[in-house]
């Protein structure tokens, strides 16, 4: 029987991932949530972006905790699939059961990624989700907006994270 090969020690970043390689690693920070129908809230967050050598995909995960008590809040994970032409798609599964297919584009020079939902599934209220990630003064800042059956596209989350 043929031996199972060990994982290769290469760390080659796929050319499609290269323009977004500044994201790879672990980020920690804080965020604030709001929406016209809820009370505002604050949270801490850890984000991870990782890749496998020579694969044109970035694995993404986020965990959040209530800032005041450390109690776990929302979490989500998925895959970001950047293309060499500057477009990107992402699939994200949320701890609430909601799933998203996001499509958009990135600007490697500005270090900005803009995503808009092409599909939101298994959601009771959410109709649309947009996400923008950008580097601002060496920190990763993001904003999430959503539309529900009762409310048009409005800010829900805003976070700023530092790479650790
Ligand atoms: C409320 C969706 C991320 C914390 C909500 C609501 C929806 C929603 C639909 C109810 C709004 C309403 O009743 O009108 C989403 C989506 C997210 C997301 C689509 C990601 C794209 C998060 C994250 C956190 C969070 C990361 C925590 C850090 C909350 C809280 C409420 C809320 C605390 C209020 C709950 C309540 O008052 O019952 N969210 N959420 N959400 N969300 Fe999110």
mmCIF file of C-alpha atoms and ligand atoms in Angstrom:
data_model
loop_
_atom_site.group_PDB
_atom_site.id
_atom_site.type_symbol
_atom_site.label_atom_id
_atom_site.label_comp_id
_atom_site.label_asym_id
_atom_site.label_seq_id
_atom_site.Cartn_x
_atom_site.Cartn_y
_atom_site.Cartn_z
ATOM 1 C CA UNK A 1 0.000 0.000 0.000
ATOM 2 C CA UNK A 2 1.343 3.455 -0.913
ATOM 3 C CA UNK A 3 2.390 5.650 2.016
ATOM 4 C CA UNK A 4 0.220 8.687 2.659
ATOM 5 C CA UNK A 5 2.343 11.752 1.858
ATOM 6 C CA UNK A 6 2.858 14.201 4.728
ATOM 7 C CA UNK A 7 1.568 17.776 4.336
ATOM 8 C CA UNK A 8 4.029 19.727 2.193
ATOM 9 C CA UNK A 9 5.962 22.382 4.115
ATOM 10 C CA UNK A 10 5.598 24.931 1.285
ATOM 11 C CA UNK A 11 3.924 28.230 2.125
ATOM 12 C CA UNK A 12 3.539 29.464 -1.451
ATOM 13 C CA UNK A 13 0.719 31.969 -1.698
ATOM 14 C CA UNK A 14 -1.412 31.415 -4.803
ATOM 15 C CA UNK A 15 -1.160 34.362 -7.284
ATOM 16 C CA UNK A 16 -4.901 35.028 -6.848
ATOM 17 C CA UNK A 17 -4.456 35.304 -3.060
ATOM 18 C CA UNK A 18 -1.276 37.417 -3.262
ATOM 19 C CA UNK A 19 -3.042 40.841 -3.621
ATOM 20 C CA UNK A 20 -4.964 40.082 -0.397
ATOM 21 C CA UNK A 21 -2.074 38.469 1.487
ATOM 22 C CA UNK A 22 -1.982 41.482 3.857
ATOM 23 C CA UNK A 23 -5.138 39.961 5.385
ATOM 24 C CA UNK A 24 -3.554 36.603 6.258
ATOM 25 C CA UNK A 25 -3.174 36.115 9.988
ATOM 26 C CA UNK A 26 -5.124 36.769 13.159
ATOM 27 C CA UNK A 27 -6.765 40.099 13.981
ATOM 28 C CA UNK A 28 -8.240 41.265 17.288
ATOM 29 C CA UNK A 29 -10.297 44.304 18.051
ATOM 30 C CA UNK A 30 -13.625 45.796 18.946
ATOM 31 C CA UNK A 31 -16.855 46.649 17.244
ATOM 32 C CA UNK A 32 -20.191 48.338 17.690
ATOM 33 C CA UNK A 33 -23.547 47.127 16.466
ATOM 34 C CA UNK A 34 -26.761 48.961 15.750
ATOM 35 C CA UNK A 35 -29.892 48.828 13.619
ATOM 36 C CA UNK A 36 -33.034 50.982 13.678
ATOM 37 C CA UNK A 37 -34.998 48.164 15.374
ATOM 38 C CA UNK A 38 -32.518 47.179 18.142
ATOM 39 C CA UNK A 39 -30.515 48.674 21.028
ATOM 40 C CA UNK A 40 -26.867 49.456 20.202
ATOM 41 C CA UNK A 41 -24.230 47.043 21.550
ATOM 42 C CA UNK A 42 -20.431 46.672 21.811
ATOM 43 C CA UNK A 43 -18.319 43.590 21.225
ATOM 44 C CA UNK A 44 -14.776 42.278 21.008
ATOM 45 C CA UNK A 45 -13.775 40.170 18.037
ATOM 46 C CA UNK A 46 -11.157 37.825 16.660
ATOM 47 C CA UNK A 47 -10.864 37.371 12.897
ATOM 48 C CA UNK A 48 -8.688 34.851 11.109
ATOM 49 C CA UNK A 49 -7.690 34.702 7.470
ATOM 50 C CA UNK A 50 -5.644 31.670 6.446
ATOM 51 C CA UNK A 51 -4.668 29.901 3.261
ATOM 52 C CA UNK A 52 -3.362 26.574 2.063
ATOM 53 C CA UNK A 53 -0.264 26.611 -0.148
ATOM 54 C CA UNK A 54 -1.089 27.130 -3.816
ATOM 55 C CA UNK A 55 -4.868 27.205 -3.306
ATOM 56 C CA UNK A 56 -6.779 30.184 -4.701
ATOM 57 C CA UNK A 57 -8.887 30.577 -1.583
ATOM 58 C CA UNK A 58 -8.699 32.289 1.812
ATOM 59 C CA UNK A 59 -10.384 30.635 4.793
ATOM 60 C CA UNK A 60 -12.160 33.216 6.983
ATOM 61 C CA UNK A 61 -13.558 33.057 10.502
ATOM 62 C CA UNK A 62 -14.897 35.535 13.039
ATOM 63 C CA UNK A 63 -15.817 35.118 16.696
ATOM 64 C CA UNK A 64 -17.349 37.833 18.845
ATOM 65 C CA UNK A 65 -17.910 38.344 22.572
ATOM 66 C CA UNK A 66 -20.015 40.812 24.511
ATOM 67 C CA UNK A 67 -17.570 43.570 25.460
ATOM 68 C CA UNK A 68 -18.841 44.046 29.024
ATOM 69 C CA UNK A 69 -19.033 40.380 30.097
ATOM 70 C CA UNK A 70 -17.009 38.268 27.648
ATOM 71 C CA UNK A 71 -20.105 36.213 26.883
ATOM 72 C CA UNK A 72 -19.893 34.643 23.379
ATOM 73 C CA UNK A 73 -21.975 36.334 20.695
ATOM 74 C CA UNK A 74 -22.172 35.800 16.944
ATOM 75 C CA UNK A 75 -19.646 33.710 15.015
ATOM 76 C CA UNK A 76 -19.255 32.868 11.351
ATOM 77 C CA UNK A 77 -16.844 31.269 8.940
ATOM 78 C CA UNK A 78 -16.380 30.731 5.247
ATOM 79 C CA UNK A 79 -14.184 30.995 2.210
ATOM 80 C CA UNK A 80 -13.133 34.024 0.190
ATOM 81 C CA UNK A 81 -12.305 33.292 -3.438
ATOM 82 C CA UNK A 82 -10.388 36.196 -5.040
ATOM 83 C CA UNK A 83 -9.815 36.201 -8.809
ATOM 84 C CA UNK A 84 -6.868 37.746 -10.635
ATOM 85 C CA UNK A 85 -9.227 40.225 -12.385
ATOM 86 C CA UNK A 86 -9.983 41.960 -9.072
ATOM 87 C CA UNK A 87 -13.353 40.326 -8.473
ATOM 88 C CA UNK A 88 -13.999 38.205 -5.407
ATOM 89 C CA UNK A 89 -16.726 35.941 -4.127
ATOM 90 C CA UNK A 90 -17.228 34.643 -0.624
ATOM 91 C CA UNK A 91 -19.411 32.016 1.016
ATOM 92 C CA UNK A 92 -20.127 32.635 4.699
ATOM 93 C CA UNK A 93 -22.069 30.485 7.183
ATOM 94 C CA UNK A 94 -23.306 32.269 10.304
ATOM 95 C CA UNK A 95 -23.866 30.768 13.761
ATOM 96 C CA UNK A 96 -27.503 31.844 13.463
ATOM 97 C CA UNK A 97 -27.991 29.427 10.540
ATOM 98 C CA UNK A 98 -28.008 32.146 7.903
ATOM 99 C CA UNK A 99 -25.846 31.556 4.826
ATOM 100 C CA UNK A 100 -24.504 34.137 2.397
ATOM 101 C CA UNK A 101 -22.970 34.146 -1.048
ATOM 102 C CA UNK A 102 -21.179 37.460 -1.457
ATOM 103 C CA UNK A 103 -19.809 38.938 -4.680
ATOM 104 C CA UNK A 104 -17.733 42.040 -5.176
ATOM 105 C CA UNK A 105 -14.336 43.411 -5.944
ATOM 106 C CA UNK A 106 -11.062 44.274 -4.233
ATOM 107 C CA UNK A 107 -8.630 47.126 -4.744
ATOM 108 C CA UNK A 108 -5.150 45.822 -3.892
ATOM 109 C CA UNK A 109 -3.599 49.313 -3.826
ATOM 110 C CA UNK A 110 -6.251 50.801 -1.541
ATOM 111 C CA UNK A 111 -6.411 47.520 0.395
ATOM 112 C CA UNK A 112 -10.181 47.579 0.205
ATOM 113 C CA UNK A 113 -12.653 44.711 -0.342
ATOM 114 C CA UNK A 114 -16.314 45.428 -1.120
ATOM 115 C CA UNK A 115 -18.914 42.661 -1.028
ATOM 116 C CA UNK A 116 -22.659 42.581 -1.691
ATOM 117 C CA UNK A 117 -24.872 39.564 -1.176
ATOM 118 C CA UNK A 118 -25.854 37.642 -4.296
ATOM 119 C CA UNK A 119 -27.745 35.187 -2.101
ATOM 120 C CA UNK A 120 -28.962 35.167 1.505
ATOM 121 C CA UNK A 121 -30.396 31.818 2.563
ATOM 122 C CA UNK A 122 -32.163 30.304 5.551
ATOM 123 C CA UNK A 123 -32.848 33.787 6.989
ATOM 124 C CA UNK A 124 -36.085 34.753 8.695
ATOM 125 C CA UNK A 125 -35.721 38.525 8.176
ATOM 126 C CA UNK A 126 -32.525 39.390 6.295
ATOM 127 C CA UNK A 127 -32.864 40.261 2.607
ATOM 128 C CA UNK A 128 -29.470 41.751 1.767
ATOM 129 C CA UNK A 129 -26.006 42.138 3.361
ATOM 130 C CA UNK A 130 -23.089 44.329 2.310
ATOM 131 C CA UNK A 131 -19.599 44.172 3.770
ATOM 132 C CA UNK A 132 -16.644 46.526 3.261
ATOM 133 C CA UNK A 133 -13.163 45.810 4.670
ATOM 134 C CA UNK A 134 -10.369 48.346 4.368
ATOM 135 C CA UNK A 135 -6.985 49.118 5.857
ATOM 136 C CA UNK A 136 -7.035 52.455 7.701
ATOM 137 C CA UNK A 137 -3.799 53.593 9.400
ATOM 138 C CA UNK A 138 -2.522 50.018 9.645
ATOM 139 C CA UNK A 139 -5.756 48.685 11.129
ATOM 140 C CA UNK A 140 -8.419 46.567 9.477
ATOM 141 C CA UNK A 141 -11.726 48.440 9.560
ATOM 142 C CA UNK A 142 -14.970 46.915 8.373
ATOM 143 C CA UNK A 143 -18.613 47.849 8.052
ATOM 144 C CA UNK A 144 -21.601 45.550 7.601
ATOM 145 C CA UNK A 145 -24.994 46.796 6.460
ATOM 146 C CA UNK A 146 -28.151 44.756 6.122
ATOM 147 C CA UNK A 147 -31.695 45.054 4.844
ATOM 148 C CA UNK A 148 -34.544 43.142 6.452
ATOM 149 C CA UNK A 149 -38.147 42.573 5.447
ATOM 150 C CA UNK A 150 -39.068 45.749 7.392
ATOM 151 C CA UNK A 151 -35.950 47.946 7.092
ATOM 152 C CA UNK A 152 -33.943 49.127 4.069
ATOM 153 C CA UNK A 153 -30.137 48.745 3.902
ATOM 154 C CA UNK A 154 -28.773 50.236 7.175
ATOM 155 C CA UNK A 155 -25.547 49.879 9.205
ATOM 156 C CA UNK A 156 -25.482 46.885 11.582
ATOM 157 C CA UNK A 157 -21.769 46.481 12.474
ATOM 158 C CA UNK A 158 -18.600 48.515 12.501
ATOM 159 C CA UNK A 159 -15.294 47.086 13.725
ATOM 160 C CA UNK A 160 -11.584 47.898 13.874
ATOM 161 C CA UNK A 161 -8.937 45.238 14.391
ATOM 162 C CA UNK A 162 -5.154 45.017 14.775
ATOM 163 C CA UNK A 163 -3.062 42.108 13.521
ATOM 164 C CA UNK A 164 -1.593 40.121 16.408
HETATM 165 C C1 LIG B 1 -29.949 41.723 15.727
HETATM 166 C C2 LIG B 1 -28.597 39.917 11.479
HETATM 167 C C3 LIG B 1 -23.985 40.037 12.878
HETATM 168 C C4 LIG B 1 -25.486 40.984 17.340
HETATM 169 C C5 LIG B 1 -29.974 41.246 14.437
HETATM 170 C C6 LIG B 1 -31.167 41.113 13.649
HETATM 171 C C7 LIG B 1 -30.805 40.591 12.489
HETATM 172 C C8 LIG B 1 -29.365 40.403 12.513
HETATM 173 C C9 LIG B 1 -31.719 40.254 11.325
HETATM 174 C C10 LIG B 1 -32.613 41.491 14.096
HETATM 175 C C11 LIG B 1 -32.951 42.854 13.583
HETATM 176 C C12 LIG B 1 -34.416 43.165 13.799
HETATM 177 O O1 LIG B 1 -35.041 42.534 14.634
HETATM 178 O O2 LIG B 1 -34.915 44.056 13.115
HETATM 179 C C13 LIG B 1 -27.225 39.869 11.476
HETATM 180 C C14 LIG B 1 -26.416 39.574 10.322
HETATM 181 C C15 LIG B 1 -25.113 39.623 10.714
HETATM 182 C C16 LIG B 1 -25.117 39.921 12.119
HETATM 183 C C17 LIG B 1 -26.964 39.283 8.946
HETATM 184 C C18 LIG B 1 -23.849 39.443 9.917
HETATM 185 C C19 LIG B 1 -23.771 39.818 8.646
HETATM 186 C C20 LIG B 1 -23.999 40.246 14.226
HETATM 187 C C21 LIG B 1 -22.827 40.227 15.078
HETATM 188 C C22 LIG B 1 -23.257 40.457 16.332
HETATM 189 C C23 LIG B 1 -24.690 40.671 16.272
HETATM 190 C C24 LIG B 1 -21.381 39.969 14.603
HETATM 191 C C25 LIG B 1 -22.487 40.531 17.625
HETATM 192 C C26 LIG B 1 -21.242 40.920 17.694
HETATM 193 C C27 LIG B 1 -26.808 41.312 17.261
HETATM 194 C C28 LIG B 1 -27.585 41.755 18.413
HETATM 195 C C29 LIG B 1 -28.868 41.978 17.943
HETATM 196 C C30 LIG B 1 -28.853 41.671 16.523
HETATM 197 C C31 LIG B 1 -27.091 41.917 19.841
HETATM 198 C C32 LIG B 1 -30.076 42.454 18.767
HETATM 199 C C33 LIG B 1 -30.786 41.259 19.256
HETATM 200 C C34 LIG B 1 -32.012 41.619 20.023
HETATM 201 O O3 LIG B 1 -32.150 42.760 20.455
HETATM 202 O O4 LIG B 1 -32.850 40.719 20.150
HETATM 203 N N1 LIG B 1 -28.895 40.824 13.722
HETATM 204 N N2 LIG B 1 -26.413 40.079 12.546
HETATM 205 N N3 LIG B 1 -25.094 40.528 14.980
HETATM 206 N N4 LIG B 1 -27.592 41.299 16.161
HETATM 207 FE FE1 LIG B 1 -26.980 40.764 14.317
#
